[in-house]
Coordinates of C-alpha atoms in Angstrom, one line a residue:
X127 CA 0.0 0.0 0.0
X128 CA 1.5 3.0 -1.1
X129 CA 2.4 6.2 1.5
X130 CA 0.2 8.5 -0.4
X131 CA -3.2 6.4 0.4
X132 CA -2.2 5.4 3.6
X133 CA -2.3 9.2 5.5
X134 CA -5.0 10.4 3.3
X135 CA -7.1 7.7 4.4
X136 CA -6.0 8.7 8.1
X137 CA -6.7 12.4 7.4
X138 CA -9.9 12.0 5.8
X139 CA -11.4 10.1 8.4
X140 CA -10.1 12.5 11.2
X141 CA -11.5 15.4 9.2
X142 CA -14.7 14.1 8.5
X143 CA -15.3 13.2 12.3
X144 CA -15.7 17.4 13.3
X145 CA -18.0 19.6 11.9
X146 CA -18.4 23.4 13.3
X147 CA -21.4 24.8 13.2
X148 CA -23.5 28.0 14.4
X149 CA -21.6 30.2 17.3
X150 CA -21.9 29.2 20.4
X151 CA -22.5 31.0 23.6
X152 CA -20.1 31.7 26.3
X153 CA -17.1 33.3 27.3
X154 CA -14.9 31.6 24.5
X155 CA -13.1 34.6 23.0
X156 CA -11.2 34.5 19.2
X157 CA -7.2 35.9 18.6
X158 CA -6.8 39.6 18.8
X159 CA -6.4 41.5 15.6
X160 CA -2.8 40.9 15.1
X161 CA -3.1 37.1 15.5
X162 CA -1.8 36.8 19.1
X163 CA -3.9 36.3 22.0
X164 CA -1.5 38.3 23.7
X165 CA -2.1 36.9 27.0
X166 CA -6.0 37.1 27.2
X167 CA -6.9 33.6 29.1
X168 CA -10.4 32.9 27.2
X169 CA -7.5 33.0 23.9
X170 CA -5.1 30.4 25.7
X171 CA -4.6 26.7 25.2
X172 CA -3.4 25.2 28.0
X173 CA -2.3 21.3 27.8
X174 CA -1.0 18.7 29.5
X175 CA 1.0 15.4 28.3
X176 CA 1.1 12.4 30.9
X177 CA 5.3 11.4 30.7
X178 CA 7.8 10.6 28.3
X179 CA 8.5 6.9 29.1
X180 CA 5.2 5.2 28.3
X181 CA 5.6 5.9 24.6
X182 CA 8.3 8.4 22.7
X183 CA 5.3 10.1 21.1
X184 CA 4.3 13.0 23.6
X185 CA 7.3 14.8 23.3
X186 CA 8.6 14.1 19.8
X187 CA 5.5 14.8 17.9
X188 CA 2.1 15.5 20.2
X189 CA 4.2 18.4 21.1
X190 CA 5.1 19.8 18.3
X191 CA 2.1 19.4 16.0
X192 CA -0.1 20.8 18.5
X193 CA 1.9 23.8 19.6
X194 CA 2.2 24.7 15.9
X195 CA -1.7 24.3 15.0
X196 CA -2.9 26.6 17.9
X197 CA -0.1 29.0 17.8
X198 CA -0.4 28.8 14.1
X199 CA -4.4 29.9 14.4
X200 CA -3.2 32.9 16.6
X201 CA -3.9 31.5 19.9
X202 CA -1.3 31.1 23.2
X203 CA -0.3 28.0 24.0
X204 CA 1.5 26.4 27.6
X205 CA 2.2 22.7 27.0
X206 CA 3.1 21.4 29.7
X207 CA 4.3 17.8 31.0
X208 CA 3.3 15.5 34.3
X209 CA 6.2 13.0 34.1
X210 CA 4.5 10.3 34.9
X211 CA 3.7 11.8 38.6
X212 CA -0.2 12.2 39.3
X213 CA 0.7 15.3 42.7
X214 CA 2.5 17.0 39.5
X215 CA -0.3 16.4 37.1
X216 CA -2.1 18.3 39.4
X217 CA -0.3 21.0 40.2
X218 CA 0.6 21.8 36.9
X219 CA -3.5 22.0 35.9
X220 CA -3.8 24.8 39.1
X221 CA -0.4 26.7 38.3
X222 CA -2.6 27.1 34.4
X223 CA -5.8 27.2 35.7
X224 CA -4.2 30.4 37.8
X225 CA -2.6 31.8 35.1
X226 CA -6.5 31.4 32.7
X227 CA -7.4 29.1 30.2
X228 CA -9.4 29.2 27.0
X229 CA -9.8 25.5 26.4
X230 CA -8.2 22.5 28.1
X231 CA -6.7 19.5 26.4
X232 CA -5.4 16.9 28.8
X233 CA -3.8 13.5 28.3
X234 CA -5.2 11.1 31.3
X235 CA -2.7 9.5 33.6
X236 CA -3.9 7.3 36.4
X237 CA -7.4 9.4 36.5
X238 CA -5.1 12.5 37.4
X239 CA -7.8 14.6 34.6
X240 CA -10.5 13.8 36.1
X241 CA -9.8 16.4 39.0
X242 CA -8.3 18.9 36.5
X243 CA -11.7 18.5 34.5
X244 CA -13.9 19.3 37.4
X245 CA -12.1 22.7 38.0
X246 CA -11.8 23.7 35.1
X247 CA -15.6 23.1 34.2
X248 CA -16.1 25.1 37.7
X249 CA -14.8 27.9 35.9
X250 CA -16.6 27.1 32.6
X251 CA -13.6 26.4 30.5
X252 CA -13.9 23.4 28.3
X253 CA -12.0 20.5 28.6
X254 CA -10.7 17.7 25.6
X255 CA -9.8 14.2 26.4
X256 CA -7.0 13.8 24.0
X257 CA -6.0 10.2 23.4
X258 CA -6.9 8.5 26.6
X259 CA -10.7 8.9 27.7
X260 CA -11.4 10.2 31.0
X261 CA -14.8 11.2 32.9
X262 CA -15.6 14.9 33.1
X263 CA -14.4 15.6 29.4
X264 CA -16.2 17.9 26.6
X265 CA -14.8 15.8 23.8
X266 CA -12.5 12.7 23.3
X267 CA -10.8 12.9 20.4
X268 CA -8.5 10.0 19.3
X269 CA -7.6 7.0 17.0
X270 CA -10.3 4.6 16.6
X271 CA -9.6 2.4 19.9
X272 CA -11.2 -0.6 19.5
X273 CA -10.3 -1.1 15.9
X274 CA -6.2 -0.2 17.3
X275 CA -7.3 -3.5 19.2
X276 CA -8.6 -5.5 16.1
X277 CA -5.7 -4.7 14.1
X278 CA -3.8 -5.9 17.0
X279 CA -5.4 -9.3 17.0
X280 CA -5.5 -9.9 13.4
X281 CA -1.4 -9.0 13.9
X282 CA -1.6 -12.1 15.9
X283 CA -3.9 -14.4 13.7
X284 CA -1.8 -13.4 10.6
X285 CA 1.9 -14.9 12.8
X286 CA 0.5 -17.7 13.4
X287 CA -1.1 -18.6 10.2
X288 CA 2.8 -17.6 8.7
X289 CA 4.1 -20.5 11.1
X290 CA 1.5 -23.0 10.5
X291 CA -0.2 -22.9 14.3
X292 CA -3.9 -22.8 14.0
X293 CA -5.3 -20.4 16.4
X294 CA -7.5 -22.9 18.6
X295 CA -4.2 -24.8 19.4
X296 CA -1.8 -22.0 19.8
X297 CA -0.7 -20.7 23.6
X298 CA -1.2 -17.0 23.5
X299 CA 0.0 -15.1 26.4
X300 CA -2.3 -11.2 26.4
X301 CA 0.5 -8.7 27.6
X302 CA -2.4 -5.7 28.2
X303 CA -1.6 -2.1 29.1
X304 CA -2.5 -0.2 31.6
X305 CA -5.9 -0.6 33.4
X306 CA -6.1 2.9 34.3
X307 CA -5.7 4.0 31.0
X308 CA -9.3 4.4 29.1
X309 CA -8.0 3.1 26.3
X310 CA -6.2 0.1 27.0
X311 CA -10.2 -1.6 27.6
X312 CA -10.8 -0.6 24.3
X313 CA -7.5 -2.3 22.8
X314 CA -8.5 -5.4 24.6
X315 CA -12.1 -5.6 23.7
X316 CA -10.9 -5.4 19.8
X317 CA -8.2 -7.7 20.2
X318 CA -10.1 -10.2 22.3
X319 CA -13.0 -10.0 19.6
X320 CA -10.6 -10.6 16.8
X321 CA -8.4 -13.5 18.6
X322 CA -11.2 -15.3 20.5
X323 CA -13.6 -14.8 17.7
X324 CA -11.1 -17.2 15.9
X325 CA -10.5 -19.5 18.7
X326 CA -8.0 -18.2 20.9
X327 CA -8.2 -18.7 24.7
X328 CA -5.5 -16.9 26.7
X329 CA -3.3 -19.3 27.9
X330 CA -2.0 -16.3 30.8
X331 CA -2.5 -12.7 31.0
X332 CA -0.8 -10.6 33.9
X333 CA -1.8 -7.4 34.7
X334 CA -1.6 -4.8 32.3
X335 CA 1.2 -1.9 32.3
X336 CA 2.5 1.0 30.1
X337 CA 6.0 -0.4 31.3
X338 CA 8.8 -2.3 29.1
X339 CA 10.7 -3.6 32.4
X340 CA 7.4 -4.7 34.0
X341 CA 5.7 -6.0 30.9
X342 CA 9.3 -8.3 30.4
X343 CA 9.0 -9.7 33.8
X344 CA 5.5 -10.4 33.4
X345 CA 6.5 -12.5 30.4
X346 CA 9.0 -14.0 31.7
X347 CA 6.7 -15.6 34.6
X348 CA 4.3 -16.4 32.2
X349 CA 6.2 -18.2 30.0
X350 CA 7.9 -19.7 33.0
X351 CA 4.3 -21.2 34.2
X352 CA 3.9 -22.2 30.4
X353 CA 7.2 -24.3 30.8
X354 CA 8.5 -21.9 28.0
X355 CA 6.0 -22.8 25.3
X356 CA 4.3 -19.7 23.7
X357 CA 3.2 -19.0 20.2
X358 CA 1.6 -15.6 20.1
X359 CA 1.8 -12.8 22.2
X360 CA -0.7 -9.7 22.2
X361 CA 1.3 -7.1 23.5
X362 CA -0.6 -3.7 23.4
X363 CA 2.1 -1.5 22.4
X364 CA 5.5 -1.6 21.0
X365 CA 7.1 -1.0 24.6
X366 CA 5.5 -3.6 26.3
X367 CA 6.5 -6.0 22.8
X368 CA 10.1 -4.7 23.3
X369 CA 10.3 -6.7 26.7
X370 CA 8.5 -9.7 25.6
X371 CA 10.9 -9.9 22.9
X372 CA 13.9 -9.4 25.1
X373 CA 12.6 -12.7 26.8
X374 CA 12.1 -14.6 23.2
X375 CA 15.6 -13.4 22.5
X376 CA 17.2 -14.5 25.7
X377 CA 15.6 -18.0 25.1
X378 CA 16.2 -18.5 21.3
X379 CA 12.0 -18.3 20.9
X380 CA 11.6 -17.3 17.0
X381 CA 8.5 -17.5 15.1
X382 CA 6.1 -15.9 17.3
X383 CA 3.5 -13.9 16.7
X384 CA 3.8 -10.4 18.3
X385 CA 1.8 -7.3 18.1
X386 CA 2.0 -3.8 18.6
X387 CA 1.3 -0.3 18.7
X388 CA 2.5 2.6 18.2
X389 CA 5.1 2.7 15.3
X390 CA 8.0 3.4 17.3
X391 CA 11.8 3.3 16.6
X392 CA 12.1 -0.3 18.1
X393 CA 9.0 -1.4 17.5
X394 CA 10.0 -0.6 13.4
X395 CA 13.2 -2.4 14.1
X396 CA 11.8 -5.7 15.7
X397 CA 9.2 -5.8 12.4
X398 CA 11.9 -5.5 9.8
X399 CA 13.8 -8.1 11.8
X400 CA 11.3 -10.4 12.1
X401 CA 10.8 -10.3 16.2
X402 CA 7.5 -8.6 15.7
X403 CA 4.7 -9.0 13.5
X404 CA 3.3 -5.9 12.9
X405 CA 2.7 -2.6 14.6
X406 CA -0.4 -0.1 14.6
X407 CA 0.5 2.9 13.2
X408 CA -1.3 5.9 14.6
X409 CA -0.4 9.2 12.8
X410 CA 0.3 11.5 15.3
X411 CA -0.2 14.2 13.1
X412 CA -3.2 13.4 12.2
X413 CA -4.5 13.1 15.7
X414 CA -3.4 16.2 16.5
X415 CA -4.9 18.2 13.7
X416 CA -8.3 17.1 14.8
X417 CA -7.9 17.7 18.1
X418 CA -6.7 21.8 17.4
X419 CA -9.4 21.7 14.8
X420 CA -11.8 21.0 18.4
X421 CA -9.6 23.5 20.6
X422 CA -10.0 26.6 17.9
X423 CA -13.6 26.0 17.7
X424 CA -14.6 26.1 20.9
X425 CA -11.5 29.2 21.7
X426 CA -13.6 30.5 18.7
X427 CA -17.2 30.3 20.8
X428 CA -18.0 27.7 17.8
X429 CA -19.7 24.1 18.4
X430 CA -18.3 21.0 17.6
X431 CA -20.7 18.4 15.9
X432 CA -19.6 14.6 16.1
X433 CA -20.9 11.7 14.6
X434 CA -19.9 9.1 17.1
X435 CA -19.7 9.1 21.3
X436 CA -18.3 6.9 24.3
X437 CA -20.4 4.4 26.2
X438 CA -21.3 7.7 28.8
X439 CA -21.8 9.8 26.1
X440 CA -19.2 11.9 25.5
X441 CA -18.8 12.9 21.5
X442 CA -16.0 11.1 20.2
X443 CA -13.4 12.3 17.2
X444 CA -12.4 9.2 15.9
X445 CA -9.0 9.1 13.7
X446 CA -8.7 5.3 11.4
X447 CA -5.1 3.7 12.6
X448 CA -3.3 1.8 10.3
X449 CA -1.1 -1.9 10.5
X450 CA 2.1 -1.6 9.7
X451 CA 4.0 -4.3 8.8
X452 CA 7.5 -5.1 7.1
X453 CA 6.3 -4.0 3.9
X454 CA 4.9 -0.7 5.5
X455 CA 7.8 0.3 7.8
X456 CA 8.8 2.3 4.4
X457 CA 5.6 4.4 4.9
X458 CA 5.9 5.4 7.9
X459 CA 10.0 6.5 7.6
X460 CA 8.4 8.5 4.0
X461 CA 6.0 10.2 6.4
X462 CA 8.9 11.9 9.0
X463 CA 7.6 9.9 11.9
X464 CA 10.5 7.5 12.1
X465 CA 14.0 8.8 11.0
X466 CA 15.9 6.5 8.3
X467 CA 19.0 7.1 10.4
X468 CA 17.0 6.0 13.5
X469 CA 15.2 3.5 11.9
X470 CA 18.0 2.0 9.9
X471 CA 21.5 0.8 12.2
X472 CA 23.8 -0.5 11.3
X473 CA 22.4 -3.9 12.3
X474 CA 19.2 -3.2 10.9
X475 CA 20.3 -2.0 7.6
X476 CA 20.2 -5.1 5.4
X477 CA 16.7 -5.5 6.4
X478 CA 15.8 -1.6 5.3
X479 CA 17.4 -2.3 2.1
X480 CA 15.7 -5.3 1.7
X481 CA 12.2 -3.8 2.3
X482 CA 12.8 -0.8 0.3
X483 CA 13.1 1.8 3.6
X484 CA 14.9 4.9 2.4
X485 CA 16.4 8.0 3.3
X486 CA 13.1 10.5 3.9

């Protein structure tokens, strides 16, 4: 599948999810005349990203792409980040909250935006869920969850159909992430629907983490209690996949099905050298376009229309994630969210020649 139809099928759909209409009431205010909000809180987007070690994402691209949309529409913008610490998730939302806030757009971690919601809506400022759903929020705007999940379990179905194990025989051990994360339900319940819809039955499944250290001792028990036999493993991102495959390393495991998420540098590597199956590639970019597109209108006093919404009702952006597998890695390198250089070591080379990854 070629680059080109890839992120405009990504873009489309992300597009196509928000529709302004009308003007909306309030105290939402637009840019000053010169295109700065020049401090004016109701013209300020305040946000908050949940750490840097549960994926490389926030900071490399979430970042970026958002600061550039809303500055790039006129409007302030403090980004700030919680380091995986819920007391400084917190204080960062009061030290913003103090300083005035046209919109908020908060990354969950460990239910830390559910207090941050609840003040800010005390002061009527509206709140985004981006990426990980929390209670409390205006809007939830990220990839299409449960089919992240689905992709994740067809990753799984595909490995072991390439080394001959039918599914209702095979020992799958679920590595899940973590349970206080929104979305790591909605990974499972598509991966579980896709694998167990085809016979799998979860041989073990520990509990879930956003952790690479903790997800590889988890797998190393597991396959321990297995007496190391193991043919697939749903891991729910390319972190946790990274420790399960430092175990299958360490034991000379090969052939076994692996998924993952997120299209990382070493996830990218383990596909083109054959320790993972496939990844789910979420354009980053793309998420983040539709998420300012939500911020500007309701900065802008405009309202948001969505054509889908969470189980409590909550409208809901969707964006459509793709699979990337060896094949694909190319894509996402062409796109600028992997590096060649990054992507392409020297032990990892052959393999980008050999899959046609080049120089972006």
């Amino acid at each position: 599948m070629k680059k080109s139809s890839l992120l405009a099928v990504a873009a489309l759909t992300g597009a196509a999810a928000v529709v302004l209409s009308g003007c909306a009431g309030g105290g939402s205010a637009t840019p000053s005349d010169g295109g700065d909000a020049g401090g004016d809180s109701a013209g300020r987007a305040c946000v908050i990203l949940p750490d840097a070690a549960s994926s490389p994402r926030w900071e490399n691209f979430d970042r970026k792409y958002l600061q550039e949309g809303l500055e790039g529409a006129g409007f302030e913008v403090d980004i700030q980040n919680a380091q995986g610490d819920v007391a400084k998730y917190g204080t960062l939302a009061d030290a913003q909250l103090t300083q005035g806030c046209g919109v908020m757009l908060l990354v969950d971690y460990q239910g830390a935006a559910e207090a941050v919601a609840t003040k800010a809506k005390a002061e009527g400022i509206p709140v985004i869920a981006y990426d990980r759903p929390f209670a409390g929020a205006d809007y939830y705007v990220s990839f299409d969850n449960v089919e992240v999940g689905r992709l994740q379990g067809q990753t799984v179905l595909d490995g072991l159909e390439a080394a001959g194990v039918a599914p209702a025989d095979a020992t799958v051990v679920y590595i899940g992430g973590d349970p206080t994360d929104g979305n790591a339900a909605m990974f499972a319940e598509g991966a579980a629907e896709v694998m167990e819809g085809a016979g799998i039955e979860p041989a073990a499944e520990p509990p879930g983490a956003w952790d690479q250290a903790k997800s590889q001792t988890n797998f190393e028990q597991a396959l321990t209690s297995l007496s190391g036999q193991v043919d697939g493993v749903w891991a729910a991102n390319d972190t946790n996949a990274a420790g399960v495959i430092k175990v299958l390393q360490d034991n000379n495991l090969t052939g076994v099905a692996v998924s993952g998420q997120d299209a990382n540098i070493a996830g990218l590597q383990n596909i083109l050298l054959g320790w993972q199956t496939a990844t789910v590639y979420k354009p980053v970019a793309d998420e983040a376009a539709a998420a300012v597109e939500v911020a500007i209108a309701l900065l802008n006093g405009d309202t948001v229309e969505t054509d889908a919404e969470l189980e409590d009702g909550t409208p809901y952006i969707q964006v459509t994630p793709i699979l990337v597998g060896q094949a694909e890695v190319k894509d996402v390198v062409a796109a600028g969210d992997a590096a060649f250089d990054d992507v392409c070591t020297p032990d990892v080379l052959a393999a980008c020649e050999e899959f046609g990854v080049v120089a972006n």
